[in-house]
Amino acid sequence: MSFERNNQLLNPDKWRNRWLIFGILLSFMVIFGLWQMPNAQDIEQVKSSIDNLYHLKKDQLVLKSNIVEEDIDQVQAKINQLPLLSRYTYQAKFDRAKESFEEIENARSIFVINDSDGQRVLIPEVDRSSLESKIASCNESNSDICQIYYEAEEILDQIDIANKKSQELPSIKIRGDIEPALKALNEFEKKYGHLVAHPQSEELKQNIGEYADLLGKTILDGHQFGDYSENFYALLEETESLSGPLRGSSLDNQPLIALTFDDGPNADITPKLLDILNKHGVKATFFVMGAYVDENPELAKRIVDEGHLIGNHTYNHFDLATLSDEEVMTQIDWTQESIVDATGVEPDLYRMPFGSGGWRVVDLLNQHGMTSILWNLDTLDWSTQDANSIIETVTMSLQHHTLLLMHDTHEATPEAIDFLIPMLRDQGYEFVFPEQLAFEQRYFEE
Ligand SMILES: [Zn+2]
């Protein structure tokens, strides 16, 4: 065996073959080398695009602060276009830039853009101690990153100042305090309002919320004794934190309407009405009778499942003014039970049949945690049973804040509602639940 192999090695033909293979390989290498020869212009472009990522700062080359992901991707794409063999030098240089970029991006991620208002805010994880430990490692070489930390620290400082200032807002005790308090709150908002969006502003939010609640309540109380100045109303409208406390009140400029339907659930009408409300994406309140809930429990369930509010309209629709306290409670309790059985929800709103019962019933049910809801616009739909006349009544008597009484017991009602919802929307009305309207529109308070 071994002799034969030696013999082969000495074979002149084999040697010729080897030279041939060597020659072919060499030609390939030359061709490959020529193919891999970078175009001088491409190289120049890659060099300058990498250099462009940097600028000179205090004698040091640092990554420019306005670099974005796209710039990085573009440089990488240019490098990728170079022949394989010449990429490595530039890739290594570029990787250093990319690494610094990622470090800065990472530091920047302590800020996010708020979905609701587009404001740039700190993330919840940022607090003073986490920032201080990051700032402790700051030096000349990472000054761009530290700039971001300093900015975050500055925001925390401002929040602390705003907290302190929020506790120094003028006190509100008498009507005479209202105007200075409103001015102070308005100025406070202008100066510090933007800070409230940061998750670190819990205490600030709470302080301002409590102050605005108190001020809103005092303004509404004071309003009963006469109008304020024109400037006052302008300032009121401009002061954002008061929009919540004044919501639904006579001082709220937003037109509001609460749709309410009594006397159901009705096997024919209620499903039609629910379909129409669904179609328009509007939520309403249904004051149901216990006797009908027992007949149509699945409809009561559908009302609740589709996001509407359910309220108690007694079991048999008796005039509560003619019943004893005990009988009133029986009517209410039976209905509560029927509703809970059908829906799993226990209502805390009720409407007295015929709106009859007065303060006796209101006080009695208040002891059981239930709120009376009446209305300020009666469509008389049960009496006219005509869509056009319902629409006309609503159009004629519509109020800035309307609590609309209707009944899901007649065909005309869903028909009218289908027309009224788009009409009201066009007029700027927002659809709310009764409790979002102020006392004046609900008539009886707890
Ligand atoms: Zn009724």
mmCIF file of N, CA, C and O in Angstrom, residues 24-64:
data_model
loop_
_atom_site.group_PDB
_atom_site.id
_atom_site.type_symbol
_atom_site.label_atom_id
_atom_site.label_comp_id
_atom_site.label_asym_id
_atom_site.label_seq_id
_atom_site.Cartn_x
_atom_site.Cartn_y
_atom_site.Cartn_z
ATOM 1 N N ILE A 24 -5.441 27.621 -11.603
ATOM 2 C CA ILE A 24 -6.868 27.999 -11.585
ATOM 3 C C ILE A 24 -7.189 28.778 -10.324
ATOM 4 O O ILE A 24 -7.817 29.833 -10.344
ATOM 5 N N LEU A 25 -6.668 28.239 -9.165
ATOM 6 C CA LEU A 25 -6.913 28.908 -7.882
ATOM 7 C C LEU A 25 -6.401 30.345 -7.891
ATOM 8 O O LEU A 25 -7.073 31.280 -7.451
ATOM 9 N N LEU A 26 -5.182 30.498 -8.431
ATOM 10 C CA LEU A 26 -4.569 31.832 -8.475
ATOM 11 C C LEU A 26 -5.426 32.804 -9.285
ATOM 12 O O LEU A 26 -5.688 33.930 -8.843
ATOM 13 N N SER A 27 -5.911 32.314 -10.425
ATOM 14 C CA SER A 27 -6.746 33.189 -11.256
ATOM 15 C C SER A 27 -8.000 33.595 -10.500
ATOM 16 O O SER A 27 -8.414 34.747 -10.540
ATOM 17 N N PHE A 28 -8.580 32.610 -9.770
ATOM 18 C CA PHE A 28 -9.786 32.942 -8.994
ATOM 19 C C PHE A 28 -9.497 34.032 -7.985
ATOM 20 O O PHE A 28 -10.273 34.966 -7.801
ATOM 21 N N MET A 29 -8.335 33.876 -7.312
ATOM 22 C CA MET A 29 -7.986 34.857 -6.282
ATOM 23 C C MET A 29 -7.819 36.237 -6.869
ATOM 24 O O MET A 29 -8.239 37.245 -6.286
ATOM 25 N N VAL A 30 -7.202 36.287 -8.033
ATOM 26 C CA VAL A 30 -7.000 37.589 -8.697
ATOM 27 C C VAL A 30 -8.346 38.205 -9.039
ATOM 28 O O VAL A 30 -8.611 39.378 -8.751
ATOM 29 N N ILE A 31 -9.215 37.349 -9.627
ATOM 30 C CA ILE A 31 -10.554 37.860 -9.995
ATOM 31 C C ILE A 31 -11.312 38.320 -8.754
ATOM 32 O O ILE A 31 -11.874 39.400 -8.712
ATOM 33 N N PHE A 32 -11.236 37.481 -7.670
ATOM 34 C CA PHE A 32 -11.929 37.816 -6.426
ATOM 35 C C PHE A 32 -11.386 39.133 -5.847
ATOM 36 O O PHE A 32 -12.125 40.020 -5.433
ATOM 37 N N GLY A 33 -10.030 39.232 -5.890
ATOM 38 C CA GLY A 33 -9.380 40.440 -5.386
ATOM 39 C C GLY A 33 -9.847 41.670 -6.135
ATOM 40 O O GLY A 33 -10.168 42.696 -5.526
ATOM 41 N N LEU A 34 -9.902 41.565 -7.461
ATOM 42 C CA LEU A 34 -10.347 42.712 -8.269
ATOM 43 C C LEU A 34 -11.799 43.061 -7.959
ATOM 44 O O LEU A 34 -12.167 44.206 -7.812
ATOM 45 N N TRP A 35 -12.598 41.949 -7.781
ATOM 46 C CA TRP A 35 -14.022 42.134 -7.506
ATOM 47 C C TRP A 35 -14.224 42.811 -6.148
ATOM 48 O O TRP A 35 -15.094 43.631 -5.953
ATOM 49 N N GLN A 36 -13.359 42.418 -5.185
ATOM 50 C CA GLN A 36 -13.461 42.964 -3.834
ATOM 51 C C GLN A 36 -12.813 44.327 -3.698
ATOM 52 O O GLN A 36 -12.861 44.928 -2.644
ATOM 53 N N MET A 37 -12.205 44.837 -4.756
ATOM 54 C CA MET A 37 -11.542 46.131 -4.672
ATOM 55 C C MET A 37 -12.598 47.213 -4.510
ATOM 56 O O MET A 37 -13.468 47.361 -5.363
ATOM 57 N N PRO A 38 -12.559 47.941 -3.393
ATOM 58 C CA PRO A 38 -13.598 48.931 -3.179
ATOM 59 C C PRO A 38 -13.449 50.132 -4.097
ATOM 60 O O PRO A 38 -12.334 50.504 -4.445
ATOM 61 N N ASN A 39 -14.583 50.677 -4.440
ATOM 62 C CA ASN A 39 -14.621 51.893 -5.216
ATOM 63 C C ASN A 39 -14.230 53.038 -4.270
ATOM 64 O O ASN A 39 -14.790 53.162 -3.180
ATOM 65 N N ALA A 40 -13.259 53.864 -4.638
ATOM 66 C CA ALA A 40 -12.736 54.926 -3.763
ATOM 67 C C ALA A 40 -13.839 55.873 -3.312
ATOM 68 O O ALA A 40 -13.860 56.338 -2.170
ATOM 69 N N GLN A 41 -14.776 56.096 -4.194
ATOM 70 C CA GLN A 41 -15.867 57.028 -3.878
ATOM 71 C C GLN A 41 -16.777 56.467 -2.768
ATOM 72 O O GLN A 41 -17.176 57.191 -1.854
ATOM 73 N N ASP A 42 -17.048 55.126 -2.874
ATOM 74 C CA ASP A 42 -17.868 54.482 -1.843
ATOM 75 C C ASP A 42 -17.207 54.589 -0.479
ATOM 76 O O ASP A 42 -17.840 54.888 0.521
ATOM 77 N N ILE A 43 -15.907 54.311 -0.475
ATOM 78 C CA ILE A 43 -15.154 54.387 0.785
ATOM 79 C C ILE A 43 -15.252 55.780 1.374
ATOM 80 O O ILE A 43 -15.502 55.952 2.568
ATOM 81 N N GLU A 44 -15.084 56.769 0.527
ATOM 82 C CA GLU A 44 -15.132 58.161 0.965
ATOM 83 C C GLU A 44 -16.497 58.469 1.594
ATOM 84 O O GLU A 44 -16.592 59.107 2.641
ATOM 85 N N GLN A 45 -17.528 57.944 0.958
ATOM 86 C CA GLN A 45 -18.904 58.170 1.456
ATOM 87 C C GLN A 45 -19.117 57.552 2.823
ATOM 88 O O GLN A 45 -19.686 58.178 3.706
ATOM 89 N N VAL A 46 -18.632 56.326 2.960
ATOM 90 C CA VAL A 46 -18.787 55.644 4.252
ATOM 91 C C VAL A 46 -18.029 56.396 5.330
ATOM 92 O O VAL A 46 -18.550 56.663 6.408
ATOM 93 N N LYS A 47 -16.778 56.793 4.990
ATOM 94 C CA LYS A 47 -15.953 57.539 5.962
ATOM 95 C C LYS A 47 -16.678 58.787 6.419
ATOM 96 O O LYS A 47 -16.781 59.063 7.612
ATOM 97 N N SER A 48 -17.172 59.558 5.440
ATOM 98 C CA SER A 48 -17.769 60.834 5.832
ATOM 99 C C SER A 48 -19.095 60.621 6.549
ATOM 100 O O SER A 48 -19.447 61.384 7.443
ATOM 101 N N SER A 49 -19.827 59.548 6.187
ATOM 102 C CA SER A 49 -21.096 59.343 6.903
ATOM 103 C C SER A 49 -20.834 58.938 8.351
ATOM 104 O O SER A 49 -21.606 59.287 9.238
ATOM 105 N N ILE A 50 -19.746 58.216 8.598
ATOM 106 C CA ILE A 50 -19.403 57.896 9.999
ATOM 107 C C ILE A 50 -18.945 59.159 10.712
ATOM 108 O O ILE A 50 -19.391 59.461 11.820
ATOM 109 N N ASP A 51 -18.054 59.930 10.038
ATOM 110 C CA ASP A 51 -17.565 61.166 10.659
ATOM 111 C C ASP A 51 -18.703 62.116 10.993
ATOM 112 O O ASP A 51 -18.663 62.834 11.995
ATOM 113 N N ASN A 52 -19.716 62.108 10.113
ATOM 114 C CA ASN A 52 -20.850 63.008 10.298
ATOM 115 C C ASN A 52 -21.658 62.739 11.552
ATOM 116 O O ASN A 52 -22.443 63.573 11.976
ATOM 117 N N LEU A 53 -21.487 61.519 12.090
ATOM 118 C CA LEU A 53 -22.220 61.196 13.321
ATOM 119 C C LEU A 53 -21.613 61.923 14.523
ATOM 120 O O LEU A 53 -22.245 62.060 15.560
ATOM 121 N N TYR A 54 -20.396 62.377 14.348
ATOM 122 C CA TYR A 54 -19.655 62.969 15.474
ATOM 123 C C TYR A 54 -19.506 64.469 15.308
ATOM 124 O O TYR A 54 -19.571 65.010 14.216
ATOM 125 N N HIS A 55 -19.279 65.127 16.422
ATOM 126 C CA HIS A 55 -18.802 66.509 16.355
ATOM 127 C C HIS A 55 -17.807 66.724 17.490
ATOM 128 O O HIS A 55 -17.739 65.946 18.447
ATOM 129 N N LEU A 56 -17.059 67.802 17.325
ATOM 130 C CA LEU A 56 -15.994 68.077 18.290
ATOM 131 C C LEU A 56 -16.583 68.871 19.453
ATOM 132 O O LEU A 56 -17.260 69.877 19.243
ATOM 133 N N LYS A 57 -16.343 68.352 20.670
ATOM 134 C CA LYS A 57 -16.879 69.061 21.828
ATOM 135 C C LYS A 57 -15.792 69.057 22.886
ATOM 136 O O LYS A 57 -15.347 67.991 23.312
ATOM 137 N N LYS A 58 -15.375 70.242 23.279
ATOM 138 C CA LYS A 58 -14.272 70.382 24.246
ATOM 139 C C LYS A 58 -13.103 69.456 23.866
ATOM 140 O O LYS A 58 -12.662 68.626 24.672
ATOM 141 N N ASP A 59 -12.637 69.594 22.620
ATOM 142 C CA ASP A 59 -11.516 68.808 22.102
ATOM 143 C C ASP A 59 -11.770 67.318 22.038
ATOM 144 O O ASP A 59 -10.851 66.529 21.852
ATOM 145 N N GLN A 60 -13.016 66.916 22.237
ATOM 146 C CA GLN A 60 -13.306 65.478 22.162
ATOM 147 C C GLN A 60 -14.338 65.221 21.085
ATOM 148 O O GLN A 60 -15.273 65.996 20.926
ATOM 149 N N LEU A 61 -14.122 64.116 20.376
ATOM 150 C CA LEU A 61 -15.124 63.749 19.378
ATOM 151 C C LEU A 61 -16.271 63.038 20.080
ATOM 152 O O LEU A 61 -16.078 61.998 20.693
ATOM 153 N N VAL A 62 -17.444 63.623 20.024
ATOM 154 C CA VAL A 62 -18.594 62.942 20.646
ATOM 155 C C VAL A 62 -19.718 62.822 19.628
ATOM 156 O O VAL A 62 -19.802 63.588 18.676
ATOM 157 N N LEU A 63 -20.567 61.851 19.882
ATOM 158 C CA LEU A 63 -21.696 61.628 18.992
ATOM 159 C C LEU A 63 -22.632 62.843 19.053
ATOM 160 O O LEU A 63 -22.884 63.382 20.119
ATOM 161 N N LYS A 64 -23.094 63.266 17.893
ATOM 162 C CA LYS A 64 -24.026 64.407 17.876
ATOM 163 C C LYS A 64 -25.292 64.025 18.625
ATOM 164 O O LYS A 64 -25.746 62.877 18.576
#
